[in-house]
C-alpha cells in the first residue's frame, strides 16, 4: 500500500531523513518509535507531501506520488492524517470539521456530506457532539473528531503523528481504543507513538528510527523483547523502564 | 457555510458576512465613481440645501460631506489594507516588497501632509483644464490619500490577524486536500477576521474623525463648517456662546456617526464569535 524508498530530506543544513525505506502492506499497522528529533514526523509528512521529499520515492497504491505531475492535494485525499495537537478548525463545529473536506474538496452535495460526517462521528463515539465547537470538547474528544475528519474522505491509509502525546492521561485510552478498532477493521495505518502498550498489542510491525535512519524493524515482540541493535536496546530499555 | 441548521449559535453565516465585507469594498469604489460623476458635472445636489436656514444648511452640508467621505474612505482603506496586508504575508518576495514599501511610506507620513500633497499635485496636473471641476477632483485625491494612509494601518492589522492563525490549522487543511484558495477562504479568512475585528473597529473609529483633516483642503465637511461659522460669528462681534454650541453640535454628530459604526462592528464581531473561544470574563 505504502512504499518509501531511500527517502532524503534536508532542512537547510540539517539532514533529517538519511535514506529511509519502509513498506506497509494493505491492512497492516506499522508503528514507528524513536527518540525525538529522529525524523519520524518528517517521514510521515513526506508520505502525504505536507513536506516535499528531496530524494527518493513515495509510492502509494502503486503510484509514485512525489512527482511534479501529481497534485499534492490529490495525494492528501488518499492518505488521512491525524496530528499531535488535533488541529481541528476552531471556527467550525465538530460536524462542520468533518464535513468540510467532503463539501470543499470532494465537492459532495451537502446532505450526502452531512450523512457521511454524522456516520463518521458516530464511529468515533461522538454523534452527540456534532454541534459542539472544538473549544467545548476535551482533548480526547477533539482528537476523535480529527480522526473522523480524516476517515470521512475514505482514505486508503491513515497516518497518526503522536496522536496521544498532547492528551491528559485520562483521555489517552479513548483515542487508542478508536485506533485499535480501526486497525481491527483492516485500515492501513502508520502510527508514530510512544504508547508502547498500543505498539505491542496492535502493531503488526514496529520500526525503530534514530537520527534519520531506520535502525531496526520487526514484530513488536522482537523489538521490545529481543532487540538486536544497541541503540534499540537503549531506547526500549528507557521507554519500558 | 450554512450554519443555520447546526444549532443556534450563528444566525447569519460567515460566508455571507465576508460577502458583505467585500461587497462594501465594491460599494466604496462605486460611490467614489458617483462622486467623480458629480465632479464632471453629471448632477448637482447642492441646490436643495439652499432651502434650509444658514446654520442648518451649513451643518447638513457638513454632515452629508463627512458621511460621504466616510463611506468612501472606510471601504477603500479596508480594501487596500486587506490587499497589502495579505501581500505582506505572501511567499512571493516581490509582493512582500511592494506591500512593505506601501505600509512604510503611508504610515510614515502625517495624513494631513499626504492629503495636501495629493490635493496640490492634482491641481497642478489638471491646471488649465476647464472642462472638469478641478477642485472637486483634487478633493477626491485627498480622500484617496486618507484611504491609503488608513490602508497602511489596516494592512498591519490584517497581517497580524493572518499570522495569528496557527500553522497547524493550515497544515490540517492541507492534509484534507484543500487547495490554497479554499484554505484562504474557508480557514484563514474567517479566523483572521475574528481576531482582527476589534483592531479594525478601532481603526475605523479613528478614521471617521480623520476625515476632518480634509477640511484643510477646503472640503465642506463638518469640521470645515465649524471653522467657517466660528469665523463668521467672530467677525460679527464675537458671539462665543453660539460658537461653542455649534462646535458641540458638530462633536455630537461625529460621536453619533462613530457610535453607530462601532455598534455595527460589534454586531459583526458577535457573528464571528466561536463558542468556547470567548475571552475570559475577568
Coordinates of N, CA, C and O in Angstrom, one line a residue, chain B residues 50-198:
Chain B
X50 N -30.1 74.9 -0.3 CA -30.3 76.3 -0.1 C -31.7 76.6 0.4 O -32.0 77.8 0.8
X51 N -32.5 75.6 0.6 CA -33.9 75.8 1.1 C -33.8 75.9 2.7 O -34.7 76.3 3.3
X52 N -32.7 75.4 3.3 CA -32.5 75.4 4.7 C -32.0 76.8 5.2 O -31.4 77.5 4.5
X53 N -32.3 77.1 6.6 CA -31.6 78.3 7.1 C -30.1 78.1 7.2 O -29.6 77.0 7.2
X54 N -29.4 79.2 7.2 CA -27.9 79.1 7.0 C -27.2 78.1 7.9 O -26.4 77.3 7.5
X55 N -27.5 78.2 9.3 CA -26.7 77.3 10.2 C -27.1 75.8 9.9 O -26.2 75.0 9.8
X56 N -28.4 75.6 9.7 CA -28.8 74.2 9.4 C -28.3 73.8 8.1 O -27.8 72.6 7.9
X57 N -28.2 74.7 7.1 CA -27.7 74.3 5.8 C -26.2 74.0 6.0 O -25.7 73.0 5.4
X58 N -25.5 74.8 6.7 CA -24.0 74.5 6.9 C -23.8 73.1 7.5 O -23.0 72.3 7.0
X59 N -24.5 72.9 8.6 CA -24.3 71.6 9.3 C -24.8 70.4 8.5 O -24.2 69.3 8.5
X60 N -25.9 70.6 7.8 CA -26.4 69.5 6.9 C -25.4 69.2 5.8 O -25.0 68.0 5.5
X61 N -24.9 70.3 5.2 CA -23.9 70.1 4.1 C -22.7 69.4 4.7 O -22.1 68.4 4.1
X62 N -22.3 69.8 5.9 CA -21.1 69.2 6.6 C -21.3 67.7 6.9 O -20.5 66.9 6.6
X63 N -22.5 67.4 7.4 CA -22.8 66.0 7.7 C -22.8 65.1 6.5 O -22.2 64.1 6.5
X64 N -23.5 65.6 5.4 CA -23.5 64.8 4.2 C -22.1 64.6 3.6 O -21.7 63.5 3.2
X65 N -21.3 65.7 3.7 CA -19.9 65.6 3.2 C -19.1 64.6 4.0 O -18.4 63.7 3.5
X66 N -19.2 64.7 5.3 CA -18.5 63.8 6.2 C -18.9 62.4 6.0 O -18.1 61.5 5.9
X67 N -20.2 62.2 5.9 CA -20.7 60.8 5.7 C -20.2 60.3 4.4 O -19.8 59.1 4.2
X68 N -20.3 61.2 3.4 CA -19.8 60.8 2.0 C -18.3 60.3 2.1 O -18.0 59.3 1.5
X69 N -17.5 61.2 2.8 CA -16.1 60.8 2.9 C -15.9 59.4 3.6 O -15.1 58.6 3.1
X70 N -16.7 59.3 4.6 CA -16.6 58.1 5.4 C -16.9 56.8 4.6 O -16.2 55.8 4.7
X71 N -18.1 56.9 3.9 CA -18.5 55.6 3.2 C -17.5 55.3 2.0 O -17.5 54.2 1.5
X72 N -16.8 56.3 1.6 CA -15.8 56.0 0.6 C -14.5 55.6 1.2 O -13.8 54.6 0.8
X73 N -14.0 56.3 2.2 CA -12.7 56.1 2.7 C -12.6 54.8 3.6 O -11.6 54.1 3.6
X74 N -13.7 54.4 4.2 CA -13.6 53.2 5.1 C -13.5 52.0 4.2 O -12.5 51.2 4.4
X75 N -14.4 51.7 3.2 CA -14.2 50.5 2.4 C -12.9 50.6 1.6 O -12.2 49.5 1.4
X76 N -12.6 51.7 1.1 CA -11.3 51.8 0.3 C -10.1 51.5 1.1 O -9.2 50.7 0.7
X77 N -10.1 52.1 2.3 CA -9.0 51.8 3.2 C -8.9 50.4 3.6 O -7.8 49.8 3.6
X78 N -10.1 49.8 3.8 CA -10.1 48.4 4.2 C -9.6 47.5 3.0 O -8.9 46.6 3.2
X79 N -10.1 47.9 1.8 CA -9.7 47.1 0.6 C -8.2 47.1 0.4 O -7.5 46.1 0.2
X80 N -7.6 48.4 0.6 CA -6.2 48.5 0.5 C -5.5 47.7 1.6 O -4.5 47.0 1.3
X81 N -6.0 47.9 2.8 CA -5.4 47.2 3.9 C -5.4 45.7 3.8 O -4.4 45.0 4.0
X82 N -6.5 45.2 3.3 CA -6.7 43.8 3.1 C -5.7 43.3 2.0 O -4.9 42.3 2.3
X83 N -5.7 43.9 0.9 CA -4.8 43.5 -0.2 C -3.3 43.6 0.2 O -2.6 42.6 0.0
X84 N -2.9 44.7 0.8 CA -1.5 44.8 1.2 C -1.1 44.0 2.4 O 0.0 43.5 2.5
X85 N -2.1 43.8 3.3 CA -1.8 43.0 4.5 C -1.6 41.6 4.1 O -0.7 40.9 4.6
X86 N -2.4 41.1 3.2 CA -2.3 39.8 2.7 C -0.9 39.6 1.9 O -0.2 38.7 2.1
X87 N -0.6 40.6 1.1 CA 0.6 40.6 0.3 C 1.8 40.6 1.3 O 2.9 40.0 1.0
X88 N 1.7 41.2 2.4 CA 2.8 41.2 3.4 C 3.1 39.8 3.9 O 4.2 39.6 4.4
X89 N 2.1 38.9 3.9 CA 2.4 37.6 4.3 C 2.6 36.6 3.2 O 2.7 35.4 3.4
X90 N 2.7 37.2 2.0 CA 2.9 36.3 0.8 C 4.2 35.6 0.8 O 5.2 36.0 1.4
X91 N 4.2 34.4 0.1 CA 5.5 33.7 -0.1 C 6.4 34.4 -1.1 O 7.6 34.1 -1.2
X92 N 5.7 35.1 -2.0 CA 6.5 35.8 -3.1 C 7.1 37.1 -2.6 O 6.4 38.0 -2.2
X93 N 8.4 37.1 -2.7 CA 9.1 38.3 -2.2 C 8.7 39.6 -2.8 O 8.7 40.7 -2.2
X94 N 8.5 39.6 -4.2 CA 8.1 40.9 -4.8 C 6.8 41.5 -4.2 O 6.7 42.7 -3.9
X95 N 5.9 40.6 -3.9 CA 4.6 41.0 -3.3 C 4.9 41.6 -1.9 O 4.4 42.7 -1.6
X96 N 5.8 40.9 -1.2 CA 6.1 41.4 0.2 C 6.8 42.8 0.1 O 6.5 43.7 0.9
X97 N 7.7 42.9 -0.9 CA 8.5 44.1 -1.0 C 7.6 45.3 -1.3 O 7.6 46.4 -0.7
X98 N 6.7 45.1 -2.3 CA 5.7 46.2 -2.7 C 4.9 46.6 -1.5 O 4.7 47.8 -1.1
X99 N 4.3 45.6 -0.8 CA 3.4 45.8 0.4 C 4.2 46.5 1.5 O 3.6 47.4 2.1
X100 N 5.4 46.1 1.8 CA 6.2 46.7 2.8 C 6.5 48.2 2.5 O 6.4 49.0 3.4
X101 N 6.8 48.4 1.3 CA 7.1 49.8 0.8 C 5.8 50.7 1.0 O 5.9 51.8 1.6
X102 N 4.7 50.1 0.6 CA 3.4 50.8 0.8 C 3.2 51.2 2.2 O 2.9 52.3 2.6
X103 N 3.3 50.2 3.1 CA 3.0 50.4 4.5 C 3.9 51.4 5.1 O 3.5 52.4 5.8
X104 N 5.2 51.3 4.9 CA 6.2 52.2 5.5 C 6.0 53.6 5.0 O 6.1 54.5 5.7
X105 N 5.7 53.7 3.7 CA 5.6 55.1 3.1 C 4.4 55.8 3.7 O 4.5 56.9 4.2
X106 N 3.2 55.1 3.6 CA 2.0 55.8 4.0 C 1.8 55.9 5.6 O 1.1 56.7 6.1
X107 N 2.5 55.0 6.3 CA 2.4 55.1 7.7 C 3.4 56.1 8.3 O 3.2 56.6 9.4
X108 N 4.4 56.4 7.5 CA 5.4 57.2 8.0 C 5.2 58.7 7.8 O 6.0 59.5 8.1
X109 N 4.0 59.0 7.2 CA 3.8 60.5 7.0 C 2.4 60.9 7.6 O 1.5 60.1 7.6
X110 N 2.4 62.1 8.1 CA 1.1 62.6 8.7 C 0.0 62.6 7.6 O 0.3 63.1 6.5
X111 N -1.2 62.2 8.0 CA -2.2 62.1 6.9 C -2.5 63.5 6.4 O -2.8 63.7 5.2
X112 N -2.3 64.5 7.2 CA -2.6 65.9 6.7 C -1.6 66.3 5.6 O -2.0 67.0 4.7
X113 N -0.4 65.8 5.7 CA 0.6 66.1 4.7 C 0.3 65.4 3.4 O 0.4 65.9 2.3
X114 N -0.1 64.1 3.6 CA -0.4 63.3 2.4 C -1.6 63.9 1.7 O -1.6 64.0 0.4
X115 N -2.6 64.3 2.4 CA -3.8 65.0 1.8 C -3.4 66.2 1.0 O -3.8 66.4 -0.1
X116 N -2.5 67.0 1.7 CA -2.1 68.3 1.0 C -1.4 68.0 -0.3 O -1.6 68.6 -1.3
X117 N -0.5 67.0 -0.3 CA 0.3 66.6 -1.5 C -0.7 66.1 -2.6 O -0.6 66.6 -3.7
X118 N -1.6 65.2 -2.2 CA -2.5 64.7 -3.2 C -3.3 65.8 -3.8 O -3.5 65.8 -5.1
X119 N -3.8 66.7 -3.0 CA -4.6 67.8 -3.4 C -3.8 68.7 -4.4 O -4.3 69.0 -5.5
X120 N -2.7 69.1 -4.0 CA -1.9 70.1 -4.7 C -1.4 69.5 -6.1 O -1.4 70.1 -7.1
X121 N -0.9 68.2 -6.0 CA -0.4 67.6 -7.2 C -1.5 67.5 -8.2 O -1.3 67.7 -9.4
X122 N -2.7 67.1 -7.8 CA -3.9 67.0 -8.7 C -4.2 68.4 -9.3 O -4.4 68.5 -10.5
X123 N -4.2 69.4 -8.5 CA -4.4 70.8 -9.0 C -3.4 71.1 -10.1 O -3.7 71.6 -11.2
X124 N -2.1 70.8 -9.8 CA -1.0 71.2 -10.8 C -1.2 70.4 -12.1 O -1.1 70.9 -13.2
X125 N -1.5 69.1 -11.9 CA -1.6 68.2 -13.1 C -2.7 68.7 -14.0 O -2.6 68.7 -15.2
X126 N -3.9 69.1 -13.4 CA -5.1 69.4 -14.2 C -5.2 70.9 -14.4 O -6.3 71.3 -14.9
X127 N -4.2 71.7 -14.0 CA -4.3 73.1 -14.2 C -4.7 73.5 -15.6 O -4.1 73.0 -16.5
X128 N -5.6 74.4 -15.7 CA -6.0 74.9 -17.1 C -7.0 74.1 -17.8 O -7.5 74.5 -18.8
X129 N -7.4 73.0 -17.2 CA -8.4 72.1 -17.8 C -9.8 72.6 -17.3 O -10.2 72.4 -16.2
X130 N -10.5 73.3 -18.2 CA -11.7 73.9 -17.7 C -13.0 73.1 -17.9 O -14.1 73.5 -17.7
X131 N -12.8 71.9 -18.4 CA -14.0 71.0 -18.6 C -14.4 70.3 -17.3 O -15.5 69.7 -17.3
X132 N -13.5 70.2 -16.4 CA -13.8 69.5 -15.1 C -13.7 70.4 -13.9 O -13.0 71.4 -14.0
X133 N -14.3 70.0 -12.8 CA -14.2 70.7 -11.6 C -12.9 70.2 -10.9 O -12.9 69.2 -10.2
X134 N -11.9 71.0 -11.1 CA -10.5 70.6 -10.6 C -10.5 70.5 -9.1 O -9.9 69.6 -8.5
X135 N -11.2 71.5 -8.5 CA -11.2 71.5 -7.0 C -11.8 70.2 -6.4 O -11.2 69.6 -5.5
X136 N -12.9 69.8 -7.0 CA -13.6 68.5 -6.5 C -12.7 67.3 -6.8 O -12.6 66.4 -6.0
X137 N -12.1 67.3 -8.0 CA -11.2 66.2 -8.3 C -10.0 66.1 -7.3 O -9.7 65.0 -6.8
X138 N -9.5 67.3 -7.0 CA -8.4 67.3 -6.1 C -8.8 66.9 -4.7 O -8.0 66.2 -3.9
X139 N -10.0 67.3 -4.3 CA -10.6 66.8 -3.0 C -10.7 65.3 -3.0 O -10.3 64.6 -2.0
X140 N -11.1 64.7 -4.2 CA -11.1 63.2 -4.3 C -9.8 62.6 -4.1 O -9.6 61.6 -3.4
X141 N -8.7 63.3 -4.6 CA -7.4 62.8 -4.5 C -7.0 62.8 -3.0 O -6.3 61.9 -2.5
X142 N -7.4 63.9 -2.3 CA -7.2 63.9 -0.8 C -7.9 62.8 -0.1 O -7.3 62.2 0.8
X143 N -9.1 62.5 -0.5 CA -9.8 61.3 0.1 C -9.0 60.0 -0.1 O -8.9 59.2 0.8
X144 N -8.5 59.9 -1.4 CA -7.7 58.7 -1.7 C -6.5 58.6 -0.8 O -6.1 57.6 -0.3
X145 N -5.8 59.8 -0.6 CA -4.6 59.8 0.3 C -5.0 59.4 1.7 O -4.2 58.6 2.3
X146 N -6.1 59.8 2.2 CA -6.5 59.4 3.5 C -6.8 57.9 3.6 O -6.4 57.2 4.5
X147 N -7.4 57.4 2.5 CA -7.7 56.0 2.5 C -6.4 55.2 2.5 O -6.3 54.2 3.1
X148 N -5.4 55.7 1.7 CA -4.1 55.0 1.6 C -3.4 55.0 2.9 O -2.8 54.0 3.3
X149 N -3.6 56.1 3.7 CA -2.9 56.2 5.0 C -3.5 55.2 5.9 O -2.8 54.4 6.6
X150 N -4.9 55.2 6.0 CA -5.6 54.2 6.8 C -5.3 52.8 6.4 O -5.1 51.9 7.2
X151 N -5.2 52.6 5.0 CA -4.9 51.3 4.5 C -3.6 50.7 5.0 O -3.5 49.5 5.3
X152 N -2.6 51.6 5.2 CA -1.3 51.1 5.7 C -1.5 50.6 7.1 O -0.9 49.5 7.4
X153 N -2.3 51.3 7.9 CA -2.5 50.8 9.3 C -3.3 49.5 9.3 O -3.0 48.5 10.0
X154 N -4.3 49.5 8.4 CA -5.2 48.3 8.4 C -4.4 47.1 7.8 O -4.7 45.9 8.2
X155 N -3.4 47.3 6.9 CA -2.6 46.2 6.4 C -1.9 45.5 7.5 O -1.8 44.3 7.5
X156 N -1.4 46.3 8.5 CA -0.7 45.7 9.6 C -1.7 44.9 10.5 O -1.3 43.9 11.1
X157 N -2.9 45.4 10.6 CA -3.9 44.7 11.4 C -4.2 43.4 10.8 O -4.3 42.3 11.4
X158 N -4.4 43.4 9.4 CA -4.8 42.2 8.7 C -3.6 41.2 8.8 O -3.8 40.0 9.0
X159 N -2.4 41.7 8.6 CA -1.2 40.9 8.7 C -1.1 40.2 10.0 O -0.9 39.0 10.1
X160 N -1.3 41.0 11.1 CA -1.3 40.3 12.4 C -2.4 39.3 12.5 O -2.2 38.2 13.1
X161 N -3.6 39.5 12.0 CA -4.6 38.6 12.0 C -4.3 37.3 11.3 O -4.5 36.2 11.8
X162 N -3.7 37.4 10.1 CA -3.3 36.2 9.3 C -2.2 35.5 10.1 O -2.3 34.2 10.2
X163 N -1.2 36.2 10.7 CA -0.1 35.5 11.4 C -0.6 34.8 12.6 O 0.0 33.9 13.1
X164 N -1.8 35.3 13.2 CA -2.2 34.7 14.4 C -3.0 33.4 14.2 O -3.3 32.7 15.1
X165 N -3.3 33.0 12.9 CA -3.9 31.7 12.6 C -2.8 30.7 12.7 O -1.8 30.7 12.0
X166 N -2.9 29.7 13.7 CA -1.9 28.8 13.9 C -1.5 28.0 12.6 O -2.4 27.6 11.9
X167 N -0.2 27.7 12.5 CA 0.2 26.9 11.3 C -0.5 25.5 11.2 O -0.7 25.0 10.2
X168 N -0.8 25.0 12.4 CA -1.5 23.7 12.5 C -2.8 23.7 11.7 O -3.2 22.7 11.2
X169 N -3.5 24.9 11.7 CA -4.8 25.0 11.0 C -4.6 24.8 9.5 O -5.3 24.2 8.8
X170 N -3.5 25.5 9.0 CA -3.2 25.4 7.6 C -2.8 24.0 7.2 O -3.2 23.4 6.2
X171 N -1.9 23.4 8.1 CA -1.4 22.1 7.8 C -2.6 21.1 7.8 O -2.7 20.2 6.9
X172 N -3.5 21.2 8.8 CA -4.7 20.3 8.8 C -5.5 20.5 7.5 O -6.0 19.5 7.0
X173 N -5.7 21.7 7.1 CA -6.5 22.0 5.9 C -5.8 21.3 4.7 O -6.4 20.7 3.8
X174 N -4.4 21.5 4.6 CA -3.7 20.8 3.5 C -3.9 19.3 3.6 O -4.0 18.7 2.6
X175 N -3.9 18.8 4.8 CA -3.9 17.3 5.0 C -5.2 16.7 4.5 O -5.3 15.6 4.2
X176 N -6.3 17.5 4.5 CA -7.6 17.0 4.0 C -7.7 17.3 2.5 O -8.7 17.1 1.9
X177 N -6.6 17.9 1.9 CA -6.6 18.0 0.4 C -7.1 19.4 -0.1 O -7.4 19.5 -1.3
X178 N -7.3 20.3 0.8 CA -7.8 21.6 0.3 C -6.7 22.4 -0.5 O -5.5 22.3 -0.2
X179 N -7.2 23.1 -1.5 CA -6.3 23.9 -2.3 C -6.0 25.2 -1.6 O -6.7 25.5 -0.6
X180 N -5.0 25.9 -2.0 CA -4.6 27.1 -1.4 C -5.8 28.1 -1.3 O -6.0 28.8 -0.3
X181 N -6.5 28.3 -2.4 CA -7.6 29.2 -2.4 C -8.7 28.8 -1.4 O -9.2 29.7 -0.7
X182 N -9.0 27.5 -1.3 CA -10.0 27.1 -0.3 C -9.5 27.3 1.1 O -10.3 27.7 1.9
X183 N -8.2 27.1 1.3 CA -7.7 27.3 2.7 C -7.8 28.7 3.1 O -8.3 29.1 4.2
X184 N -7.5 29.6 2.1 CA -7.6 31.0 2.4 C -9.1 31.4 2.7 O -9.3 32.1 3.8
X185 N -10.0 31.0 1.9 CA -11.4 31.4 2.0 C -12.1 30.7 3.2 O -12.9 31.4 3.9
X186 N -11.8 29.5 3.5 CA -12.5 28.7 4.5 C -11.9 28.6 5.9 O -12.5 28.4 6.9
X187 N -10.6 28.8 5.9 CA -9.8 28.5 7.1 C -9.2 29.8 7.6 O -9.4 30.3 8.7
X188 N -8.3 30.4 6.7 CA -7.6 31.6 7.2 C -8.5 32.8 7.4 O -8.4 33.4 8.5
X189 N -9.3 33.2 6.4 CA -10.0 34.4 6.5 C -11.0 34.4 7.7 O -11.0 35.4 8.4
X190 N -11.8 33.4 7.8 CA -12.8 33.5 9.0 C -12.1 33.7 10.3 O -12.5 34.4 11.2
X191 N -11.0 33.0 10.5 CA -10.3 33.1 11.8 C -9.5 34.4 11.9 O -9.5 35.0 13.0
X192 N -9.0 34.9 10.8 CA -8.3 36.2 10.8 C -9.3 37.3 11.1 O -9.0 38.1 12.0
X193 N -10.5 37.2 10.6 CA -11.5 38.3 10.9 C -11.9 38.3 12.3 O -12.0 39.3 13.0
X194 N -12.1 37.1 12.9 CA -12.5 37.0 14.3 C -11.4 37.7 15.1 O -11.8 38.5 16.1
X195 N -10.2 37.6 14.8 CA -9.1 38.1 15.6 C -8.9 39.6 15.3 O -8.6 40.4 16.2
X196 N -9.1 40.0 14.0 CA -8.8 41.4 13.6 C -9.9 42.4 13.9 O -9.6 43.6 13.9
X197 N -11.1 41.9 14.0 CA -12.2 42.8 14.1 C -12.1 43.9 15.2 O -12.4 45.1 14.9
X198 N -11.7 43.6 16.4 CA -11.6 44.7 17.4 C -10.6 45.8 17.0 O -10.9 47.0 17.1

